[in-house]
Coordinates of C-alpha atoms in Angstrom, one line a residue:
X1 CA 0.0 0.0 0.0
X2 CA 1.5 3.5 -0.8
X3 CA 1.3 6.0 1.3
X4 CA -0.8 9.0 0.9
X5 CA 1.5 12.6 0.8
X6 CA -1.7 14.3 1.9
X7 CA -2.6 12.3 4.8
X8 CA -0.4 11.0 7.8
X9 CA -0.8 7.5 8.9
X10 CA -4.0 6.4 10.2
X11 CA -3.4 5.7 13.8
X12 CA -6.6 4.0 15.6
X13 CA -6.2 5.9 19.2
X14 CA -10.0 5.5 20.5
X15 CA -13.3 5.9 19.3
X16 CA -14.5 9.1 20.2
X17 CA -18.1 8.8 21.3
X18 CA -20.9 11.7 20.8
X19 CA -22.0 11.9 24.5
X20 CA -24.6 14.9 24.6
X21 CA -26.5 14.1 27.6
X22 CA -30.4 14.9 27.6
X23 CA -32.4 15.0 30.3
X24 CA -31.7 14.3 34.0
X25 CA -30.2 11.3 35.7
X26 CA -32.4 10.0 38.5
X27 CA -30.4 10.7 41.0
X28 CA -29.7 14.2 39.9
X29 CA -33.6 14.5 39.7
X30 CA -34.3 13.1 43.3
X31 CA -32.0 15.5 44.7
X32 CA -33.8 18.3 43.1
X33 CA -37.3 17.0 44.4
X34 CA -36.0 16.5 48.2
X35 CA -35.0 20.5 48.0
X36 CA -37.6 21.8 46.2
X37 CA -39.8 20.0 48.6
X38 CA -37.5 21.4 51.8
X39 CA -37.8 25.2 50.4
X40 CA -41.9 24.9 50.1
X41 CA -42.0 23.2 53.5
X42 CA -40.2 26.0 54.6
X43 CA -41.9 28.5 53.0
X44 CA -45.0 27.1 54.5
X45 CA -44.2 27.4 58.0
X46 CA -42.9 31.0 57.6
X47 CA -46.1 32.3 56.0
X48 CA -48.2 30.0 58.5
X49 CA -45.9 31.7 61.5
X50 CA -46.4 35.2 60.0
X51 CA -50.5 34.8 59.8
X52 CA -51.1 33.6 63.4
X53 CA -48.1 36.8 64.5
X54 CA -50.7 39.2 62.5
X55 CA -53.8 37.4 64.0
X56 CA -52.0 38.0 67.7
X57 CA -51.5 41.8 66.6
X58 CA -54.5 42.6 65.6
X59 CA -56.0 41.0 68.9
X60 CA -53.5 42.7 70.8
X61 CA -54.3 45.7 69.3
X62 CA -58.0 45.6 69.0
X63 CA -58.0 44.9 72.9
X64 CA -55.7 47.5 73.9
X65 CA -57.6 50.3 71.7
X66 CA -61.0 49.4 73.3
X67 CA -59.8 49.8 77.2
X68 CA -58.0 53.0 76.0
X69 CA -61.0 54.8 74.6
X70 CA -63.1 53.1 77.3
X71 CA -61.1 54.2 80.4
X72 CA -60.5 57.4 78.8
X73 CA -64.1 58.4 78.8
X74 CA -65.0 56.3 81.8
X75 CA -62.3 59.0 83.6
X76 CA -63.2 62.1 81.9
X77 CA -66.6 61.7 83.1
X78 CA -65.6 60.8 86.6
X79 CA -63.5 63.9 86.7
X80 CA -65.8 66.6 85.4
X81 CA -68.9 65.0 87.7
X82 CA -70.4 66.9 90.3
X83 CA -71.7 63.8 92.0
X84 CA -71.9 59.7 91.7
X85 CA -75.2 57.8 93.2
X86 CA -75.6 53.9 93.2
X87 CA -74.8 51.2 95.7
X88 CA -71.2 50.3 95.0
X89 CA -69.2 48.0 94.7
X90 CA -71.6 47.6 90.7
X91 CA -70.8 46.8 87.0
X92 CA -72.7 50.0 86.6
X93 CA -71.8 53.9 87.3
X94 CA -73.9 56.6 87.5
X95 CA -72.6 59.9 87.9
X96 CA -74.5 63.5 87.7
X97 CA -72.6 65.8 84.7
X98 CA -74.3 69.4 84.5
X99 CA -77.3 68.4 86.1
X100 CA -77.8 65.6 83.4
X101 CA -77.2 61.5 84.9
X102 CA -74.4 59.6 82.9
X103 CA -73.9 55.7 82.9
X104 CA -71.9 53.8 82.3
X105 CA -73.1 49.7 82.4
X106 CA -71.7 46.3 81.2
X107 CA -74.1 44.6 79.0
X108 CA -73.3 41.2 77.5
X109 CA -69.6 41.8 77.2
X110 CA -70.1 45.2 76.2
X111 CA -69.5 48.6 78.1
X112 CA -72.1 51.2 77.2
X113 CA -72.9 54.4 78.3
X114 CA -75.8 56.5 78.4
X115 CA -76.1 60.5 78.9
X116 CA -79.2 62.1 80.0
X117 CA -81.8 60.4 77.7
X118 CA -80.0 60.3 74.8
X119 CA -79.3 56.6 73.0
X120 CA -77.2 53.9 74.9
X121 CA -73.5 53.9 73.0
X122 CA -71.2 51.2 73.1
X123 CA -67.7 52.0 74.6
X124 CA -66.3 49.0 73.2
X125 CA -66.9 46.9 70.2
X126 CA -68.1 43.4 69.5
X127 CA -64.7 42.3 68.8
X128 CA -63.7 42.4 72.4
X129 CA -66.1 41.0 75.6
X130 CA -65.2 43.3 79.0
X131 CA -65.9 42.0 82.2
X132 CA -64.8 42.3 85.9
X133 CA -61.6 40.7 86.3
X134 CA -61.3 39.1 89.8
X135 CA -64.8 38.0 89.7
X136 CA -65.8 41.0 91.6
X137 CA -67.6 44.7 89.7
X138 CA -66.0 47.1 87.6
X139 CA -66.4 50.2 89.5
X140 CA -65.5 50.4 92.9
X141 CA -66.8 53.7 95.1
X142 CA -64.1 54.6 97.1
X143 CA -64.9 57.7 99.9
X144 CA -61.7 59.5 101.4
X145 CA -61.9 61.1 103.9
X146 CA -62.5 65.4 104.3
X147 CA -60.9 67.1 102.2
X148 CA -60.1 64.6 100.1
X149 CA -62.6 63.8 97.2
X150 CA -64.2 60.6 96.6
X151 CA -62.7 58.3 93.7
X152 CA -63.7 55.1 91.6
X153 CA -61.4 52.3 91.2
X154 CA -62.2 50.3 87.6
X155 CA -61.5 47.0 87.6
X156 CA -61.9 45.4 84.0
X157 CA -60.8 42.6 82.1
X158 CA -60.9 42.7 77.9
X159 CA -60.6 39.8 76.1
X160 CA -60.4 39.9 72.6
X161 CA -63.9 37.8 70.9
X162 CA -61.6 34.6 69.5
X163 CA -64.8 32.9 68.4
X164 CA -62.9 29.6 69.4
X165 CA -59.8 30.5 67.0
X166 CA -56.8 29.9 68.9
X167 CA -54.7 32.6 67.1
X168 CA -57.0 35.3 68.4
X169 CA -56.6 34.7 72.0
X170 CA -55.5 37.5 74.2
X171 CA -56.5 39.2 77.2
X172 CA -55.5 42.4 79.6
X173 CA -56.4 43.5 82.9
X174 CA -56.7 47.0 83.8
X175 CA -57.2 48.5 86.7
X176 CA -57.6 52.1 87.9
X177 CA -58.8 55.0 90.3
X178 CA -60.1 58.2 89.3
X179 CA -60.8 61.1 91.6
X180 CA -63.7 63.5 91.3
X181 CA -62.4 67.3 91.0

């Protein structure tokens, strides 16, 4: 055989395969499953974790605005009243404002109060049930003796209305005394 000028001897070192690879290997593709499924799991417990921390808030907050506004009015009241009738220890005050009767009462859950004849107005909202806290009244009549005025300790408990959801639970006591003027 003669030997070709234009081409070197043939020398046979390997075959050379085409190895383009398609697809995943199972291995490679069960390794991708168990952390995709490890970030959602994950995922899931942060935004489960972050709902019942907003539930909580809002409960927290809900409760907390109510005694505010409640004891806020409950003390103006006391303050700028000229007199307070009633058999006390009561879940009821009635004080006399500018010659007009103000009370204040706890009806199912809800504080109210009442000026003159006007319409009964809740103090606190349906989202929240008030009540004693101690088993005992809300308003307490306390008379000091000359010259001190008399004063009214408040006693209440608001829970926040969890309608049996366990995120929503949360409770405060307050409790307070407010002089006369």
């Amino acid at each position: 055989m003669l030997q070709n000028s234009k081409f070197p001897a043939y020398r046979q070192v390997g075959k050379i395969q085409n190895s383009v690879q398609q697809g995943f290997s199972l291995i490679e593709l069960i390794v991708y499953i168990g952390i995709f499924t490890v970030v959602i799991a994950v995922g899931t417990q942060l935004l489960g974790v972050s709902g019942r921390i907003r539930n909580q808030t809002e409960a927290r907050y809900e409760v907390q605005q109510n005694i505010r506004f409640a004891v806020e009015k409950i003390s103006e009241n006391i303050r700028i009243a000229s007199a307070i009738s009633g058999t006390y220890p009561s879940n009821t005050l009635t004080l006399t404002i500018s010659g007009q009767s103000g009370v204040f009462a706890l009806s199912s859950g809800i504080l109210t109060m009442q000026e003159g004849a006007g319409p009964v107005q809740n103090l606190t909202t349906g989202d929240v049930l008030v009540s004693a806290f101690g088993g005992g009244n809300l308003f307490t009549k306390i008379d000091n003796p000359s010259p001190a005025k008399s004063t009214v300790q408040i006693k209440m408990k608001v829970d926040y209305n969890d309608l049996g959801r366990p995120d929503f639970i949360y409770g405060q006591e307050m409790q307070t005394t407010v002089s006369f003027r």
